[in-house]
Short mmCIF file of C-alpha atoms in Angstrom, two decimals:
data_model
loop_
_atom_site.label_atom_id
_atom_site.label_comp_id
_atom_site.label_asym_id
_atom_site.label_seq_id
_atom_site.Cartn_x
_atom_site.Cartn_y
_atom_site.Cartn_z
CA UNK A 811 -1.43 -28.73 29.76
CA UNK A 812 -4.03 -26.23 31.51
CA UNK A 813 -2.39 -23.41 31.07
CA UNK A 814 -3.73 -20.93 28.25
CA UNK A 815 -1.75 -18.86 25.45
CA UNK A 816 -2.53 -16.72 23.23
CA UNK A 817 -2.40 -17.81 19.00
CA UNK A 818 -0.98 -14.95 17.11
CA UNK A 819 -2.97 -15.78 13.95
CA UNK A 820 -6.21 -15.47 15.36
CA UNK A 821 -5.51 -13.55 19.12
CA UNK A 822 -7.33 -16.04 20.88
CA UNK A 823 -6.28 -17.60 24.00
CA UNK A 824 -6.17 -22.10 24.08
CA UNK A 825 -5.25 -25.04 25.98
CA UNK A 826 -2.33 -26.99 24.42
CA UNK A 827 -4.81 -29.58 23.59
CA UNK A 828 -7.07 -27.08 22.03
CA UNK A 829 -4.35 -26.09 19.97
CA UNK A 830 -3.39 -29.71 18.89
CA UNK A 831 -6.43 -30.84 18.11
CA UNK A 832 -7.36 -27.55 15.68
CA UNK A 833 -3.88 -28.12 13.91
CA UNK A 834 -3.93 -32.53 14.11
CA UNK A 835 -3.57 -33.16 10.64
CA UNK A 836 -2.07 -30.11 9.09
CA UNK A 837 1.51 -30.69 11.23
CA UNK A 838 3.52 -32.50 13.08
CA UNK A 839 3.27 -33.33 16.95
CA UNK A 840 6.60 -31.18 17.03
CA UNK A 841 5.76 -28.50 15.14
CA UNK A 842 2.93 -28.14 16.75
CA UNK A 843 5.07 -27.99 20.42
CA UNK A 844 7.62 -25.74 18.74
CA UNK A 845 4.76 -23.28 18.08
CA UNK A 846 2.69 -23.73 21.36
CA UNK A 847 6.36 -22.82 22.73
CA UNK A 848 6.40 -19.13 20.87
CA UNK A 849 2.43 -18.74 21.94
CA UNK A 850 2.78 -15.78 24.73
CA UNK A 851 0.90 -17.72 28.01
CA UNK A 852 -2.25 -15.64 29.34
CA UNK A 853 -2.13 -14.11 32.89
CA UNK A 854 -5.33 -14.30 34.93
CA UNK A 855 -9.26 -14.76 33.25
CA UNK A 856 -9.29 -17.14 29.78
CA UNK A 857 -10.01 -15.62 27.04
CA UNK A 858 -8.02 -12.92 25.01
CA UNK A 859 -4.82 -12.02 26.29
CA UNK A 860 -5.11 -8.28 27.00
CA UNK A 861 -1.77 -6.29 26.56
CA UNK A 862 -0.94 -2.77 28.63
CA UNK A 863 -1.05 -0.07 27.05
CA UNK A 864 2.54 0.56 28.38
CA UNK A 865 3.43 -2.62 26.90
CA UNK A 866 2.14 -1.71 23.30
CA UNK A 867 4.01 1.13 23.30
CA UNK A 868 7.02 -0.29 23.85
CA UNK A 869 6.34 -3.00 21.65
CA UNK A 870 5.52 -0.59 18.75
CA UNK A 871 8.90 1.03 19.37
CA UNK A 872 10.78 -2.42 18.88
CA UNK A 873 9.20 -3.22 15.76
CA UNK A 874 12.21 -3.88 14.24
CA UNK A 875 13.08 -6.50 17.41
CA UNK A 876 9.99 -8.03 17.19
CA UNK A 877 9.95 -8.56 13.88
CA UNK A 878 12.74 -11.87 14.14
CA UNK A 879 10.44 -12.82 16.84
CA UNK A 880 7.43 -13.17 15.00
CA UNK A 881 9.43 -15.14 12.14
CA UNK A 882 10.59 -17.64 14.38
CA UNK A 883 6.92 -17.70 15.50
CA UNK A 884 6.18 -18.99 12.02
CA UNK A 885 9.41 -21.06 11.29
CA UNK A 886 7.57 -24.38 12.34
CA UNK A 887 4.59 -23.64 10.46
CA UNK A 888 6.50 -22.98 7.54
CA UNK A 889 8.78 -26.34 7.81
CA UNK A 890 6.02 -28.23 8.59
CA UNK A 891 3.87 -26.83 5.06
CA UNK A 892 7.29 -27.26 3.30
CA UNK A 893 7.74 -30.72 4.43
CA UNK A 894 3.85 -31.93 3.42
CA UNK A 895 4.84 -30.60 0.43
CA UNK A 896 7.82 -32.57 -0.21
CA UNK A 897 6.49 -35.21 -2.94
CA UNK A 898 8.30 -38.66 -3.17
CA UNK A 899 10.02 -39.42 -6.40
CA UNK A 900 8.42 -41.45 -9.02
CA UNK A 901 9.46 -45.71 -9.14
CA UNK A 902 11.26 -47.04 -11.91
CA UNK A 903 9.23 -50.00 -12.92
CA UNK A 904 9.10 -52.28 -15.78
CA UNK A 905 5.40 -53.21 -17.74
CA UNK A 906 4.97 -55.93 -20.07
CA UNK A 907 1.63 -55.53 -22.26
CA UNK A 908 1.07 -58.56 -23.56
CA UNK A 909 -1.60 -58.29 -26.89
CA UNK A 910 -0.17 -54.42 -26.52
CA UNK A 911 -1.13 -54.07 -30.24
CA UNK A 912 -4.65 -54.93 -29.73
CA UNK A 913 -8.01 -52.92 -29.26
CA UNK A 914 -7.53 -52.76 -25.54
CA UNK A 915 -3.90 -53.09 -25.57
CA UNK A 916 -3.07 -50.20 -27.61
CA UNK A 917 -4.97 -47.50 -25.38
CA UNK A 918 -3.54 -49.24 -22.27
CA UNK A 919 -0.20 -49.29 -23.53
CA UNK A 920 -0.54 -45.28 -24.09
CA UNK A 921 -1.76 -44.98 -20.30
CA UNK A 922 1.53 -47.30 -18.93
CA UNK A 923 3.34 -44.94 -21.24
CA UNK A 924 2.25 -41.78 -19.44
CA UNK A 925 3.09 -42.83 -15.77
CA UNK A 926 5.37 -41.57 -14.71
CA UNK A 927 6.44 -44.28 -12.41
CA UNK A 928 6.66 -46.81 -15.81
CA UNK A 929 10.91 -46.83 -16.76
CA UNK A 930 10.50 -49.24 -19.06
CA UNK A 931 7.48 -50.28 -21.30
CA UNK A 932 7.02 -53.55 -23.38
CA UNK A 933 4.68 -54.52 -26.16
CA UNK A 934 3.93 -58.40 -26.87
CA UNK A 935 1.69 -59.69 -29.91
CA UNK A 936 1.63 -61.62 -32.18
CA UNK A 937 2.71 -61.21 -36.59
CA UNK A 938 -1.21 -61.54 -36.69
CA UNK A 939 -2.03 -58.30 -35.17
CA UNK A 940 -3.41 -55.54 -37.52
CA UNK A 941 -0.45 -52.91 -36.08
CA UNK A 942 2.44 -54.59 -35.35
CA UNK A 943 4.19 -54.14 -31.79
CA UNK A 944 7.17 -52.12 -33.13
CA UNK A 945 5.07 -49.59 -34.32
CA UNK A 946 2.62 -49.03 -31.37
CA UNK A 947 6.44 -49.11 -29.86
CA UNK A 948 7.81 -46.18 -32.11
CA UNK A 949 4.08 -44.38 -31.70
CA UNK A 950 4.59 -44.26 -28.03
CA UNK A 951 8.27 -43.68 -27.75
CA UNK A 952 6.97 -39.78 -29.01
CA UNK A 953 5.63 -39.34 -25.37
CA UNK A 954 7.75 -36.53 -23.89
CA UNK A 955 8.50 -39.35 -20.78
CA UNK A 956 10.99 -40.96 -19.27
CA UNK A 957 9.98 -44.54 -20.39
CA UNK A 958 11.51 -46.71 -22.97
CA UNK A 959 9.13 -48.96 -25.32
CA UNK A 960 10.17 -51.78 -27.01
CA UNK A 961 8.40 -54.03 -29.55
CA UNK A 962 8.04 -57.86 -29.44
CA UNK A 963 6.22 -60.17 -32.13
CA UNK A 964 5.87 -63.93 -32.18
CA UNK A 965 4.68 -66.06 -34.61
CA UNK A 966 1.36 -67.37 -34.17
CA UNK A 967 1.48 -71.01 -32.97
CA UNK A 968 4.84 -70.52 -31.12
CA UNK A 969 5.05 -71.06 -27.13
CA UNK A 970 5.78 -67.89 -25.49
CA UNK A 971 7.99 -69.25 -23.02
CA UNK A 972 10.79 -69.82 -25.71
CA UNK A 973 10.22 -66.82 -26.86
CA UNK A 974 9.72 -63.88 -23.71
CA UNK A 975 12.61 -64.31 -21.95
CA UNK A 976 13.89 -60.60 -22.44
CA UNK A 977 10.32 -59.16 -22.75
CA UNK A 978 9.09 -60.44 -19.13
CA UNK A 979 12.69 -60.67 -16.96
CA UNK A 980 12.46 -57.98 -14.53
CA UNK A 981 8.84 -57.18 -14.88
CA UNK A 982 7.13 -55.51 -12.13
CA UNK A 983 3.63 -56.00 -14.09
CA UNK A 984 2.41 -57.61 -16.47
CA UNK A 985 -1.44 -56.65 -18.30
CA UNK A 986 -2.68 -59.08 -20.45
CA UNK A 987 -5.68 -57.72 -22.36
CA UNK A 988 -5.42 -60.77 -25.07
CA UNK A 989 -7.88 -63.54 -26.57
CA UNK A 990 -10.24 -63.64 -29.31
CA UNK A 991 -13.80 -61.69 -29.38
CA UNK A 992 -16.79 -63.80 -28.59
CA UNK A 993 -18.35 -64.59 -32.22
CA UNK A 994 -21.95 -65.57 -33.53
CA UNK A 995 -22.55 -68.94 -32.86
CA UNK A 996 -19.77 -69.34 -30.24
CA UNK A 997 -20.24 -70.91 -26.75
CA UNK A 998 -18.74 -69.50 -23.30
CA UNK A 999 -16.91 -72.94 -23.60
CA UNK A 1000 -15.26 -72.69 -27.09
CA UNK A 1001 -14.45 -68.93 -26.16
CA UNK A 1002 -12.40 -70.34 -22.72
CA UNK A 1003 -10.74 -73.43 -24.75
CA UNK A 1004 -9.43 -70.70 -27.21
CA UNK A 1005 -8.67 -68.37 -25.26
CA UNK A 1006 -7.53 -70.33 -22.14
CA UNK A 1007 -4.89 -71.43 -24.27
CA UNK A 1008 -3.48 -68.17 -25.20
CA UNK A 1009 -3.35 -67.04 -21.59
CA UNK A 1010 -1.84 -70.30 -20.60
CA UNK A 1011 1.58 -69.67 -22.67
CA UNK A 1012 1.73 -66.20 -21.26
CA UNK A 1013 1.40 -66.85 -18.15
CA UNK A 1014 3.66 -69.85 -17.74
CA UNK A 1015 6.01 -67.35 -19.47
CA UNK A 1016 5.33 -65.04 -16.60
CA UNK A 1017 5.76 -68.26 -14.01
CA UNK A 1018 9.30 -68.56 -15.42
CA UNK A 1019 10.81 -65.24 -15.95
CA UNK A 1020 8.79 -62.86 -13.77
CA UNK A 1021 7.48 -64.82 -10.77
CA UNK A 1022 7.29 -61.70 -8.50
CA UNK A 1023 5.82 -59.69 -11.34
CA UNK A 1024 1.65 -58.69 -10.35
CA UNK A 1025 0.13 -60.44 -13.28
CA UNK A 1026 -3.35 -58.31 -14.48
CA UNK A 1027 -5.94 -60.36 -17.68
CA UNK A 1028 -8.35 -59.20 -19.44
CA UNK A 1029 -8.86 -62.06 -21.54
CA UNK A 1030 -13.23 -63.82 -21.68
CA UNK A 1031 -14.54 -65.63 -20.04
CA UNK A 1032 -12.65 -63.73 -17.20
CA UNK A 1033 -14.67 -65.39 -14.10
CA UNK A 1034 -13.07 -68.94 -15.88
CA UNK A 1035 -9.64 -68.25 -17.23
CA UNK A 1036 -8.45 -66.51 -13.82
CA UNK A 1037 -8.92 -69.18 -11.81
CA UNK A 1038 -7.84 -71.21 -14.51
CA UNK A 1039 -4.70 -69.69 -14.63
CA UNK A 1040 -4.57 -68.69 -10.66
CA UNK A 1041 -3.79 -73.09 -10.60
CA UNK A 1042 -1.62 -72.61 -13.41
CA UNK A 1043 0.70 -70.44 -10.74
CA UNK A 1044 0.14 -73.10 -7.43
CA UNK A 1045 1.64 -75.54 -9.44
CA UNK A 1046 4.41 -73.77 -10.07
CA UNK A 1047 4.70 -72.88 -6.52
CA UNK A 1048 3.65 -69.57 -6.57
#
């Protein structure tokens, strides 16, 4: 388009591609036309649009006409502002925090609580942990939220896969921030045999009820028990 017309916000006279390429990103291609279409077209030389005097006049006596005019001028504007405004409604997921009574876990349990796209919260550890899960569960079921937190404990030596079944099925994600510290006298090769082990039962767990589930650890050596467990999931097929 060549032809110029005159923006009522400023009173300067543009292209149609001027236009669009001042507004890209604010609205719509649409809008955009729909308000090019209420920009009055400029006779003769660019620049300003100059109005007879005649023509003010007459325009100052309809102000009462002119006044729908110049609403409809800003109707697309407005539905286009209204529209980026429009904010999508929060998911409905499920999160399993599995050593949720932990260090780590407890402060990243609070966080899952807080989203507001978490539905339902879980917290896994074991009858070893210093708080036990169903009262970091009661702690966080305080949060003015919409999420539900429930407690799970297993006994220390058990195999979580007899044991997780309701904790993990449906789980959308699953954070694992579990394992033993690194202590004096320890190598990087007792820490992964301990703590390789721990992960394993969790995530075979995870393998069995929550295949789709994204599956997040925080468990030491992390550069060897990920990969570790990343072949735990190809042979299961995942």
């Amino acid at each position: 388009m060549t032809d110029r017309r005159v923006d009522p916000d400023d009173g300067v006279a543009y292209t149609f591609d001027e236009l669009a390429a001042y507004y890209k990103g604010k609205y719509k291609k649409k809008a955009i036309e729909a308000y090019w279409d209420t920009c009055t077209p400029v006779k003769g030389k660019k620049g300003k649009a100059a109005e007879p005097k005649a023509k003010a006049k007459s325009k100052a006596k309809a102000k009462g006409k002119a006044e729908p005019k110049a609403k409809a001028k800003a109707e697309p504007k407005a539905k286009a502002k209204a529209k980026a405004k429009e904010l999508k409604p929060a998911g409905n997921f499920k999160v399993c925090v599995c050593g949720g009574a932990g260090g780590i876990g407890q402060p990243l349990s609070l966080l899952m609580g807080m989203d507001p796209n978490v539905a339902e919260l879980c917290i896994f550890d074991l009858n070893v942990a210093m708080v036990p899960p169903a009262g970091v569960a009661t702690d966080l079921s305080h949060l003015e939220r919409k999420c539900a937190v429930k407690g799970y404990v297993m006994e220390v030596g058990k195999n979580p896969i007899d044991y997780l079944e309701e904790c993990l099925t449906g789980c959308h994600l699953v954070l694992v921030p579990a394992g033993v510290p690194r202590k004096p006298g320890m190598t990087r090769d007792d820490l992964f045999k301990t703590n390789a082990g721990i992960a394993k039962g969790i995530v075979e767990a995870c393998a069995k009820f929550c295949p789709e589930a994204v599956l997040g650890m925080i468990v030491n050596p992390v550069n060897s028990v990920v990969p570790a467990m990343c072949e735990l999931y190809k042979k299961a097929g995942l």
